[in-house]
mmCIF file of N, CA and C and ligand atoms in Angstrom:
data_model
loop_
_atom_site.group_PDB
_atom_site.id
_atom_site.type_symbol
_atom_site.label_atom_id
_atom_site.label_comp_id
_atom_site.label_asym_id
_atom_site.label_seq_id
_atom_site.Cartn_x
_atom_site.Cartn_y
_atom_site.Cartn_z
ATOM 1 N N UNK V 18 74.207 39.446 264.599
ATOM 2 C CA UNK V 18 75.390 39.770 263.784
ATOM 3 C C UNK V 18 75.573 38.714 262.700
ATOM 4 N N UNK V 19 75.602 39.223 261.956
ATOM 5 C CA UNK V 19 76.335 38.248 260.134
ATOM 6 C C UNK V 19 77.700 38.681 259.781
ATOM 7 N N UNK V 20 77.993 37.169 259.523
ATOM 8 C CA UNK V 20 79.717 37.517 259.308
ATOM 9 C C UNK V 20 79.597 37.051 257.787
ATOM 10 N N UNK V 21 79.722 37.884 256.990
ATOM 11 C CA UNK V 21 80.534 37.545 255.366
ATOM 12 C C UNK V 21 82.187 37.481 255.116
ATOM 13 N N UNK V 22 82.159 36.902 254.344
ATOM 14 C CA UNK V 22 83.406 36.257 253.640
ATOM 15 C C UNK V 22 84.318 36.363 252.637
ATOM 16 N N UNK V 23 85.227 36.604 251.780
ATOM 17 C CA UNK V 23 85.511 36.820 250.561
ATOM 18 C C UNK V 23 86.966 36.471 251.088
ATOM 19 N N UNK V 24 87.099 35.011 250.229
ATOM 20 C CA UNK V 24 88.613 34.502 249.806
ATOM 21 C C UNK V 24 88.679 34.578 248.881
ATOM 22 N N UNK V 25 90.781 34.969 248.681
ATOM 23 C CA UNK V 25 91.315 34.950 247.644
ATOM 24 C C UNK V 25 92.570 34.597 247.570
ATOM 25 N N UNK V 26 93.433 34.216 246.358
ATOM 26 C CA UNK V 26 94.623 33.698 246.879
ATOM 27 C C UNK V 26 95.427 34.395 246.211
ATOM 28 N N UNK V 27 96.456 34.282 246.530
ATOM 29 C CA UNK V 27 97.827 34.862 245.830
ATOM 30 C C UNK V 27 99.292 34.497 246.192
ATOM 31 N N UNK V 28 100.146 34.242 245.260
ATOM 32 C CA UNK V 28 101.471 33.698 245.113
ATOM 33 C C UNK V 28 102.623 35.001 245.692
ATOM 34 N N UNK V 29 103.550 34.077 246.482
ATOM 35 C CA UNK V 29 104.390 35.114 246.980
ATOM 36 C C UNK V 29 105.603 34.827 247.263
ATOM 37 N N UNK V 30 106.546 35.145 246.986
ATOM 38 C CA UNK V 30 108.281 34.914 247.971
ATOM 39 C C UNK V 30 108.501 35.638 249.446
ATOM 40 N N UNK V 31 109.096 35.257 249.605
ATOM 41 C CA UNK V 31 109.898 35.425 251.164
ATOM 42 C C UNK V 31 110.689 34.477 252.039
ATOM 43 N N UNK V 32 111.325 35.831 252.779
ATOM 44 C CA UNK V 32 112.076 34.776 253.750
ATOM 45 C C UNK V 32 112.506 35.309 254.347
ATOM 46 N N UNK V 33 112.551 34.431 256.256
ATOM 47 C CA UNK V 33 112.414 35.121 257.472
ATOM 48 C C UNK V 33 114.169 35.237 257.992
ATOM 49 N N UNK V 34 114.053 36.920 258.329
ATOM 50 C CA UNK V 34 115.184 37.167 258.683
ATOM 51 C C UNK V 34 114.907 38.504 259.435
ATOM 52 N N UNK V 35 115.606 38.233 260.633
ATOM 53 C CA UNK V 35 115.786 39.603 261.437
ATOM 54 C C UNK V 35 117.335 40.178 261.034
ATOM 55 N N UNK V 36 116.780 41.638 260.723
ATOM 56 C CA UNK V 36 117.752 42.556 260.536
ATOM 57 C C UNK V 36 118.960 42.779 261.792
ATOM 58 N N UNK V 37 118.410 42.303 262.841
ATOM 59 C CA UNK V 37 119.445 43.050 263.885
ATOM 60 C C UNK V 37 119.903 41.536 264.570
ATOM 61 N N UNK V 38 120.065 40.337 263.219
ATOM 62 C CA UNK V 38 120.650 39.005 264.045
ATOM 63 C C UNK V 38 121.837 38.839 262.717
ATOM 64 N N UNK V 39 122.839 38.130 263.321
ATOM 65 C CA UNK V 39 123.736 37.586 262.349
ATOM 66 C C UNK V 39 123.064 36.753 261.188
ATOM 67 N N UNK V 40 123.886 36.383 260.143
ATOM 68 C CA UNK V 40 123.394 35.553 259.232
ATOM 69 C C UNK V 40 123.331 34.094 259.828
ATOM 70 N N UNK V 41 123.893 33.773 260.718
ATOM 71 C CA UNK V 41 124.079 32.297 261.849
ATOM 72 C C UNK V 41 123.042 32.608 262.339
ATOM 73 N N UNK V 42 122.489 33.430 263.088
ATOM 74 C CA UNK V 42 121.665 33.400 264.095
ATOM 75 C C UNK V 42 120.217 33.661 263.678
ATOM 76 N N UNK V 43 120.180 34.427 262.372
ATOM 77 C CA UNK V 43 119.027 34.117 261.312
ATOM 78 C C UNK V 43 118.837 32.200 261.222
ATOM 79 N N UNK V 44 119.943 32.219 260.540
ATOM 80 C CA UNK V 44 119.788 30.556 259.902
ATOM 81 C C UNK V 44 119.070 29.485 261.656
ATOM 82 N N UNK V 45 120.016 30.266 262.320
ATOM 83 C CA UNK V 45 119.420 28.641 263.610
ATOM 84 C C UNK V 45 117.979 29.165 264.201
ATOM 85 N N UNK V 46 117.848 30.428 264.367
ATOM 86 C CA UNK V 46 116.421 31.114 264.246
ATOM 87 C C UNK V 46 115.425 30.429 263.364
ATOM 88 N N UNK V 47 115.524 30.447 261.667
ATOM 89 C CA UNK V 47 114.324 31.023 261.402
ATOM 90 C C UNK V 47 114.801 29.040 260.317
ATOM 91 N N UNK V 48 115.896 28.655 260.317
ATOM 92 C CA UNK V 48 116.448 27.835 259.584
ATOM 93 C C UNK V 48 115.544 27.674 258.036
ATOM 94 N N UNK V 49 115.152 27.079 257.529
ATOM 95 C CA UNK V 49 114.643 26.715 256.137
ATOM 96 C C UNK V 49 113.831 28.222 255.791
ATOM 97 N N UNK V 50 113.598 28.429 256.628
ATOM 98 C CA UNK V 50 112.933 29.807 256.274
ATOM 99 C C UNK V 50 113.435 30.695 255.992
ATOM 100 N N UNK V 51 114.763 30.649 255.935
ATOM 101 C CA UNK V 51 115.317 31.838 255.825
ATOM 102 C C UNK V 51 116.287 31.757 254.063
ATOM 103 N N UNK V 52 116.014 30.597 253.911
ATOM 104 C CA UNK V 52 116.002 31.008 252.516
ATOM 105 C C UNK V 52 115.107 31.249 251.797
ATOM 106 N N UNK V 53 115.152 32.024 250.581
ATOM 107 C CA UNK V 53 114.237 32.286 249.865
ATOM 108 C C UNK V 53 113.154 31.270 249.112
ATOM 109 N N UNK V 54 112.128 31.420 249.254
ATOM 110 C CA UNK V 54 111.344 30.535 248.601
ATOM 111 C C UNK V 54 109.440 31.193 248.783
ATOM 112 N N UNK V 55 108.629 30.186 248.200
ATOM 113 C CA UNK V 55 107.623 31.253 247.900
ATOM 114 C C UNK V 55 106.461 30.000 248.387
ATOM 115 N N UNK V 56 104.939 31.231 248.544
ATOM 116 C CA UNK V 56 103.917 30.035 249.169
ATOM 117 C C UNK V 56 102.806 30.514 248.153
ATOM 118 N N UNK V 57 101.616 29.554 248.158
ATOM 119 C CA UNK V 57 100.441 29.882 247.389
ATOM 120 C C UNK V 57 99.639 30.129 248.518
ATOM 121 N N UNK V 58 99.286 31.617 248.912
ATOM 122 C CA UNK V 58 98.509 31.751 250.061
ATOM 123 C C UNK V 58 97.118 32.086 249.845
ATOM 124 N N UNK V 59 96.031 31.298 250.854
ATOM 125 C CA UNK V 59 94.954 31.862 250.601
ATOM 126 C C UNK V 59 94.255 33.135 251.713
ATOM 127 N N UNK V 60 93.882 33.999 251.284
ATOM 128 C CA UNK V 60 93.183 35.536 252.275
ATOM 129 C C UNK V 60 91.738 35.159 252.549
ATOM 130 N N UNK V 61 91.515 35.075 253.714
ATOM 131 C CA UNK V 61 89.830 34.907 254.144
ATOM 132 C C UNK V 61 89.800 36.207 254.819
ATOM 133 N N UNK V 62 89.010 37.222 254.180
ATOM 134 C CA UNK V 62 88.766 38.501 255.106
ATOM 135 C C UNK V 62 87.091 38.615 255.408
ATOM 136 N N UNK V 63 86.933 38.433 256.735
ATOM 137 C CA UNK V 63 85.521 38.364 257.437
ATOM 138 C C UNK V 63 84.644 39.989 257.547
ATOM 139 N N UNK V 64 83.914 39.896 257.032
ATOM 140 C CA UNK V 64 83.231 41.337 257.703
ATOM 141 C C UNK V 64 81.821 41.442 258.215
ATOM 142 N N UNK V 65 81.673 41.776 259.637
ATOM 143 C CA UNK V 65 80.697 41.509 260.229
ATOM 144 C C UNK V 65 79.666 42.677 260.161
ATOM 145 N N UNK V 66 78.452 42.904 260.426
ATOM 146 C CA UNK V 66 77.298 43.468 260.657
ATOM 147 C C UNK V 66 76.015 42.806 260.751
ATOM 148 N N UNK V 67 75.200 43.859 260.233
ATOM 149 C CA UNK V 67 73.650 43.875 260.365
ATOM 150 C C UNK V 67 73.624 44.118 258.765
ATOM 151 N N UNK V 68 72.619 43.583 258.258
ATOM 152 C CA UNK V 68 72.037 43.705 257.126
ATOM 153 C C UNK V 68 71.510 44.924 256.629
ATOM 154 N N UNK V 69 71.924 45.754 255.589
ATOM 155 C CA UNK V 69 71.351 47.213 255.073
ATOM 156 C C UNK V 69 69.904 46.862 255.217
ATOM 157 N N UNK V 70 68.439 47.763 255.415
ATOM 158 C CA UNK V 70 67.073 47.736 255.121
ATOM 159 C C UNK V 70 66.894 48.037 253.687
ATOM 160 N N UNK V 71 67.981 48.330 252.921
ATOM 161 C CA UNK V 71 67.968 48.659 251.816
ATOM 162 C C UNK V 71 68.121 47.608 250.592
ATOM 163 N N UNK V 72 69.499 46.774 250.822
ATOM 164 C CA UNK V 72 69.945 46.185 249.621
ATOM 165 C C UNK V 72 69.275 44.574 250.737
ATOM 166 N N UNK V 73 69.540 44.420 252.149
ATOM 167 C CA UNK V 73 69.734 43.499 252.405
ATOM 168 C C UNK V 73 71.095 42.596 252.587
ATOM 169 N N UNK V 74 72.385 43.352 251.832
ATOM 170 C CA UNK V 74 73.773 43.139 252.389
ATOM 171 C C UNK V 74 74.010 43.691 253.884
ATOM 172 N N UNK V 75 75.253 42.579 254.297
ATOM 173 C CA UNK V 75 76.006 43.406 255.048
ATOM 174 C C UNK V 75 76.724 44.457 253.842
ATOM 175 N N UNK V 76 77.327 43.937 253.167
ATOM 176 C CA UNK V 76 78.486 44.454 252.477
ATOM 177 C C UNK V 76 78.225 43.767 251.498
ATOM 178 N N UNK V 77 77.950 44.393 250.215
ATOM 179 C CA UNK V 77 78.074 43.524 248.704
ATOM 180 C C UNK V 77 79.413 42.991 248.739
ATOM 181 N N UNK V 78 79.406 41.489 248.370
ATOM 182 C CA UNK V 78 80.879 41.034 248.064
ATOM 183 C C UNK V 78 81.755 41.209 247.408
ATOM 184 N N UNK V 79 81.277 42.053 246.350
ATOM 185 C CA UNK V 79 82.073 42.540 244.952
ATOM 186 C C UNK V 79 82.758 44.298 245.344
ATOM 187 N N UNK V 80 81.881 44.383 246.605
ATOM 188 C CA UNK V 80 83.032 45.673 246.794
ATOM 189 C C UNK V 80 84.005 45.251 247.455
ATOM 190 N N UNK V 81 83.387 43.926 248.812
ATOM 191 C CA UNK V 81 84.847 43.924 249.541
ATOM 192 C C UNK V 81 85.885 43.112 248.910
ATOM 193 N N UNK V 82 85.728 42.469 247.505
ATOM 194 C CA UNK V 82 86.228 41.517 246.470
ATOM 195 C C UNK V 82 87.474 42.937 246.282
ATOM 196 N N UNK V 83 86.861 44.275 245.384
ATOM 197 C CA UNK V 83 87.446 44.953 244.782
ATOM 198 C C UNK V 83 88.285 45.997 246.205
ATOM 199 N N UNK V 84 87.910 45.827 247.322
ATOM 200 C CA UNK V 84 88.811 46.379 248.016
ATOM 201 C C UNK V 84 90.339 45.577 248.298
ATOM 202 N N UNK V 85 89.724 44.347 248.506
ATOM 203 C CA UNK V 85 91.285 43.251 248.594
ATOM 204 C C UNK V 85 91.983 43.222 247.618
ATOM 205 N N UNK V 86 91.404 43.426 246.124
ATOM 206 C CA UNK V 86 92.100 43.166 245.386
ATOM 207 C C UNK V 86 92.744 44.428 245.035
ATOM 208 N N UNK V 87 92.265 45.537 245.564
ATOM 209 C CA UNK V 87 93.338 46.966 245.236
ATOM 210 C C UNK V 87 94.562 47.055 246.003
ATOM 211 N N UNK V 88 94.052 46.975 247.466
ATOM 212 C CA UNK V 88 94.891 47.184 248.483
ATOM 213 C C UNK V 88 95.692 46.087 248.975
ATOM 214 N N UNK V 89 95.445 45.267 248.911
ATOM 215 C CA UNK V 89 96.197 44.027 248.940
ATOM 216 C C UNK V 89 97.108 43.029 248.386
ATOM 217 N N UNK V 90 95.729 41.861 247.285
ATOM 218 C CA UNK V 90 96.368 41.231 245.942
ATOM 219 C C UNK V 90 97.217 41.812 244.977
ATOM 220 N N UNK V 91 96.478 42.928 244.443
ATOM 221 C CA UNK V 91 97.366 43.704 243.450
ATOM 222 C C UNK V 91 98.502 44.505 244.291
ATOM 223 N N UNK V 92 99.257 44.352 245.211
ATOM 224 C CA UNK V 92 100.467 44.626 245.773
ATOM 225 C C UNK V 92 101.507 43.492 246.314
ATOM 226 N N UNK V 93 100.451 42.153 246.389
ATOM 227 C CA UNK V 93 101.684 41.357 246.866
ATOM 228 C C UNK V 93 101.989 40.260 246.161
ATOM 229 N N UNK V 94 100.704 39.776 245.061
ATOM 230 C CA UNK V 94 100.749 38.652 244.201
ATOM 231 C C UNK V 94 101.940 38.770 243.357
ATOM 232 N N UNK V 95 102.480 37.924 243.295
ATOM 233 C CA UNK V 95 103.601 37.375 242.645
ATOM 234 C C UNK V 95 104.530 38.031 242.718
ATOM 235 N N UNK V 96 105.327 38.752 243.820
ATOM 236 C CA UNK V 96 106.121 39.581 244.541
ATOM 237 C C UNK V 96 107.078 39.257 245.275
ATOM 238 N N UNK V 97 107.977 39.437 245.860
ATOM 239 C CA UNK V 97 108.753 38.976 246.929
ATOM 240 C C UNK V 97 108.358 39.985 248.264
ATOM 241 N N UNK V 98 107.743 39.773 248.822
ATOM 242 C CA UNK V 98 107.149 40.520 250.349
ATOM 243 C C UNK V 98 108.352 41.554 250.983
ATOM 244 N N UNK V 99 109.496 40.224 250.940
ATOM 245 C CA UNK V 99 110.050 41.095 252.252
ATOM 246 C C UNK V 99 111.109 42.711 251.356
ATOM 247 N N UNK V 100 110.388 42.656 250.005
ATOM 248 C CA UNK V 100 110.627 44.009 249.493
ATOM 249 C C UNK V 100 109.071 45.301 249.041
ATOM 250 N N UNK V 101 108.578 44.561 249.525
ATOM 251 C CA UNK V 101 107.267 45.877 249.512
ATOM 252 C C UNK V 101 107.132 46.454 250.722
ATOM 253 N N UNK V 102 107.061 47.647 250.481
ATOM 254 C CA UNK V 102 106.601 48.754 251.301
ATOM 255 C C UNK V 102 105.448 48.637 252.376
ATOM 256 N N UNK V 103 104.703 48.127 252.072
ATOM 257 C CA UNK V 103 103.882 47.760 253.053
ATOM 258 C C UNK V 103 104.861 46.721 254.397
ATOM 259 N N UNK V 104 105.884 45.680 254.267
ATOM 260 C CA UNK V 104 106.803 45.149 255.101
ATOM 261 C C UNK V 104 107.837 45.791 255.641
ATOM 262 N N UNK V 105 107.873 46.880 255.070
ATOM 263 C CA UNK V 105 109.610 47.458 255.898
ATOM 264 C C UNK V 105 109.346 47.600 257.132
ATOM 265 N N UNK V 106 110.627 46.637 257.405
ATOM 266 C CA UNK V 106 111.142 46.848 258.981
ATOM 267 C C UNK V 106 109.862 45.736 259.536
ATOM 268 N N UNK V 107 109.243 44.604 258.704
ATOM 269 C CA UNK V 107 108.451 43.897 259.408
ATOM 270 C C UNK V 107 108.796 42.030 258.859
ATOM 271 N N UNK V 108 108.963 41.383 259.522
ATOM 272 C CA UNK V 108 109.379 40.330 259.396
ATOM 273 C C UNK V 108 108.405 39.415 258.184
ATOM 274 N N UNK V 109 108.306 38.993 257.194
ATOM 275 C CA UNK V 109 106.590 38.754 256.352
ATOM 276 C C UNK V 109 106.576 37.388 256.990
ATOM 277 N N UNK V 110 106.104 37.274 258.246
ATOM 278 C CA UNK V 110 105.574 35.780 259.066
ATOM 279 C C UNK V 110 104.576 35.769 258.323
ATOM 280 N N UNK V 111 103.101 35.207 258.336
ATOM 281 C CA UNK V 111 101.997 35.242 258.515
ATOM 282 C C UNK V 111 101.492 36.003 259.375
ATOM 283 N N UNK V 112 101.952 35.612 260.593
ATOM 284 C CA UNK V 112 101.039 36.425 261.747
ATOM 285 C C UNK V 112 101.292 37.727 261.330
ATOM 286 N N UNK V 113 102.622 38.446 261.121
ATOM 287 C CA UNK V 113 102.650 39.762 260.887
ATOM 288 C C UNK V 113 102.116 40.111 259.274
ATOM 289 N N UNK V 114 101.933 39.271 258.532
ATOM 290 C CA UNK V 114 101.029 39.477 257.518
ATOM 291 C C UNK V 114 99.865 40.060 257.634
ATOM 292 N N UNK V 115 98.953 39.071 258.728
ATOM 293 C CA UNK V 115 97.457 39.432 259.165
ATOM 294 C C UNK V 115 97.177 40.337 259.556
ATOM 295 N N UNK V 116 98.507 41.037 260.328
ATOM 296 C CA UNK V 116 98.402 42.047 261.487
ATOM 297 C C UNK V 116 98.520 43.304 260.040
ATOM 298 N N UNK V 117 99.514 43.545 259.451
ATOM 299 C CA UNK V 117 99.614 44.710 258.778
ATOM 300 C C UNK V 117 98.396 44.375 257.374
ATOM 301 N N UNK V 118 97.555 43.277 257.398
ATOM 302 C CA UNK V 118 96.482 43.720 255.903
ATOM 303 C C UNK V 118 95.383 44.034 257.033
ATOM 304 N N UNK V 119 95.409 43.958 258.099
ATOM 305 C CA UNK V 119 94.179 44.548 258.921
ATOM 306 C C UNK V 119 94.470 45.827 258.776
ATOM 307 N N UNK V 120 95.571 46.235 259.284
ATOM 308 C CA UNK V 120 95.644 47.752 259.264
ATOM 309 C C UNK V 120 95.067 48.582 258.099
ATOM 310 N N UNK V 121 95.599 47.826 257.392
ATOM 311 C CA UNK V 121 95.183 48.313 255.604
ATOM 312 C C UNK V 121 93.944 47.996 255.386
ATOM 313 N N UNK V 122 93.011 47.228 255.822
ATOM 314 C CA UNK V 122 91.791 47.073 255.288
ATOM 315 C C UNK V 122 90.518 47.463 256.173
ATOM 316 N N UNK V 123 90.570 46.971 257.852
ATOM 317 C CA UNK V 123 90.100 48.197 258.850
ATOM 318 C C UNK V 123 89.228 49.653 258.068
ATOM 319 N N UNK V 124 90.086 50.229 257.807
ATOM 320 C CA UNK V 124 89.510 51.635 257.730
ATOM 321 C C UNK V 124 88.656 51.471 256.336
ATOM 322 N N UNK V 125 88.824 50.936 255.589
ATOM 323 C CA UNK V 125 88.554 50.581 254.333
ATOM 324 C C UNK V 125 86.755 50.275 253.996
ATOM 325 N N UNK V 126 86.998 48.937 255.321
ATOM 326 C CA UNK V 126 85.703 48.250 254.848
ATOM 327 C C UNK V 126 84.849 48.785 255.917
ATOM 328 N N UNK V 127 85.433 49.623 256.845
ATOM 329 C CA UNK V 127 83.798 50.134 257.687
ATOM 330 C C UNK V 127 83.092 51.010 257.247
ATOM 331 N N UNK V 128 81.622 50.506 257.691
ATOM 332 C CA UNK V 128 80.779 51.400 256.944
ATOM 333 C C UNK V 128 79.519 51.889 258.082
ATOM 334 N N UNK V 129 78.163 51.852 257.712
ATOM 335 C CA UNK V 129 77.511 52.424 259.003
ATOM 336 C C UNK V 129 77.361 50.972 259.279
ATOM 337 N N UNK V 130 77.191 50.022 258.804
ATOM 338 C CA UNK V 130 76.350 48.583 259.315
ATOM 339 C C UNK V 130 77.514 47.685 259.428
ATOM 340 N N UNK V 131 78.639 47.716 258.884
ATOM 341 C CA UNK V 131 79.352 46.782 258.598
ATOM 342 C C UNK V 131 80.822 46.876 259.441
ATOM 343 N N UNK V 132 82.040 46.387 259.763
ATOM 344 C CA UNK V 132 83.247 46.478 260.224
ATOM 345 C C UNK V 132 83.699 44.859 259.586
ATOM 346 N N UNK V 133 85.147 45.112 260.015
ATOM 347 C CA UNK V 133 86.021 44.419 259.554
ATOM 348 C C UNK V 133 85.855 43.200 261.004
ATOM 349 N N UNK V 134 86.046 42.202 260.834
ATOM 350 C CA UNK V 134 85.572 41.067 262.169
ATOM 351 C C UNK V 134 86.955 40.230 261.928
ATOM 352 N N UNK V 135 87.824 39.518 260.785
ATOM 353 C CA UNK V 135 88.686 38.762 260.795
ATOM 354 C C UNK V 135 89.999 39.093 259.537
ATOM 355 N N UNK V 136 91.341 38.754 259.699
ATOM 356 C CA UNK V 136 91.662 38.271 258.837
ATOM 357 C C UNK V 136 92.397 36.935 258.715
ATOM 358 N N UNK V 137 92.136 35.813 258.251
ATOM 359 C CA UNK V 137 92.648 34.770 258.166
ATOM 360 C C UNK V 137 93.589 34.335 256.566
ATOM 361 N N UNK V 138 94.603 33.865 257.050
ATOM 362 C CA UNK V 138 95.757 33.521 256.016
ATOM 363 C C UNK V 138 96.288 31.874 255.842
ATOM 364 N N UNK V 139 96.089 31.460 254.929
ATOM 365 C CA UNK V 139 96.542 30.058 255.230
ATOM 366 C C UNK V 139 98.193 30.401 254.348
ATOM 367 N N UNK V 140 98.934 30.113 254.485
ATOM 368 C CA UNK V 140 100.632 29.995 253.774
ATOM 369 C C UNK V 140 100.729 28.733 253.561
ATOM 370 N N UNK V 141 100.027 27.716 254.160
ATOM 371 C CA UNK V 141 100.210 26.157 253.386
ATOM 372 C C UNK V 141 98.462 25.803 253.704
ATOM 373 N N UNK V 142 97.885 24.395 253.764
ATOM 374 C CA UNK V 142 97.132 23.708 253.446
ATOM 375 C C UNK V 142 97.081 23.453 255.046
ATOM 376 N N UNK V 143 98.088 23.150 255.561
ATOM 377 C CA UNK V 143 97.565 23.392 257.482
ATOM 378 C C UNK V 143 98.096 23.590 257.953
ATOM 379 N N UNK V 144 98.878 25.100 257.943
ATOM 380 C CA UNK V 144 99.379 26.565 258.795
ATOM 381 C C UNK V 144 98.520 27.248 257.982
ATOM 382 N N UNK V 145 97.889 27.822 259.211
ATOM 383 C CA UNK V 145 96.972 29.334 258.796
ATOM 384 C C UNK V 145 97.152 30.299 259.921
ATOM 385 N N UNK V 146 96.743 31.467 260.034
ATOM 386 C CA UNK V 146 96.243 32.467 260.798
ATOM 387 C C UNK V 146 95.203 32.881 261.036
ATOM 388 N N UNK V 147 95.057 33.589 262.424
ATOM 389 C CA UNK V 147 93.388 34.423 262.182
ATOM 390 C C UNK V 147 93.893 35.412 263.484
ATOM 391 N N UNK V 148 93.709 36.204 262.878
ATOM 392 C CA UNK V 148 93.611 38.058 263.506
ATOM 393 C C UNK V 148 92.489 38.725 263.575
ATOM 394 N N UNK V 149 92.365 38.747 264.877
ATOM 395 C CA UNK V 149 91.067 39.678 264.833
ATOM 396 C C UNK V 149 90.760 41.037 265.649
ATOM 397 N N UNK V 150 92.332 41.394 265.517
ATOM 398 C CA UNK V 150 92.480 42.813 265.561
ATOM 399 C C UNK V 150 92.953 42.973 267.139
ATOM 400 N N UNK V 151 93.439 43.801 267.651
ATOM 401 C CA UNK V 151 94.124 44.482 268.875
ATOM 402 C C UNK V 151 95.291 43.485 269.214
ATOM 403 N N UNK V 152 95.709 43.523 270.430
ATOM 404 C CA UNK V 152 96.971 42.533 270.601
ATOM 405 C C UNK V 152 96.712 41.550 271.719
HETATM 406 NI NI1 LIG A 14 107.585 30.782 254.173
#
């Protein structure tokens, strides 16, 4: 098995708040986080297989480049999260970040040789994530 790679980054707002807690119980919950403010995040999306007999890719990088950047980047870069559609009714942690761009990218990048193997998120320089699908 070969695992390929394609990071990218993108700028974002948010801020953590459960809908079904007081504005107190947000604040001692989620505290600094729960005001608004924004991160420079970087996307590591892994995709594993076997090498085509053909090209010799798992996956050309420039498709799974142009899949992140449809379904993903170009929806959350320079945005405020916890108002896109892709978040309703979902808290924009990280972890639940990873969890809902898998969903979205999963079906996307499998092919006969290839599947989706990771998604990893850094929101700072050392907090990151890594999802690698089921629970
Ligand atoms: Ni944050």
């Amino acid at each position: 098995m070969i695992y390929i790679t394609r990071k990218e980054q993108f700028s974002a707002s948010h801020l953590l708040a459960n809908a079904e807690l007081t504005a107190e119980e947000n604040l001692e919950l989620f505290g600094k986080c729960n005001n608004l403010h924004g991160h420079n995040y970087y996307l590591e999306v892994t995709v594993c297989g076997t090498p085509d007999t053909k090209s010799g890719y798992v996956m050309d990088l420039k498709y799974l480049k142009d899949i992140i950047t449809e379904e993903i980047i170009g929806k959350v870069d320079h945005r405020f999260l916890n108002e896109i559609e892709m978040f309703r009714n979902v808290i924009p942690t990280t972890e639940n970040m990873a969890m809902v761009f898998w969903k979205i990218l999963s079906d996307r990048v499998q092919t006969g040789n290839a599947q989706l193997y990771s998604v990893k998120i850094y929101e700072t320089e050392k907090n990151f994530v890594l999802y690698k699908g089921g629970l």
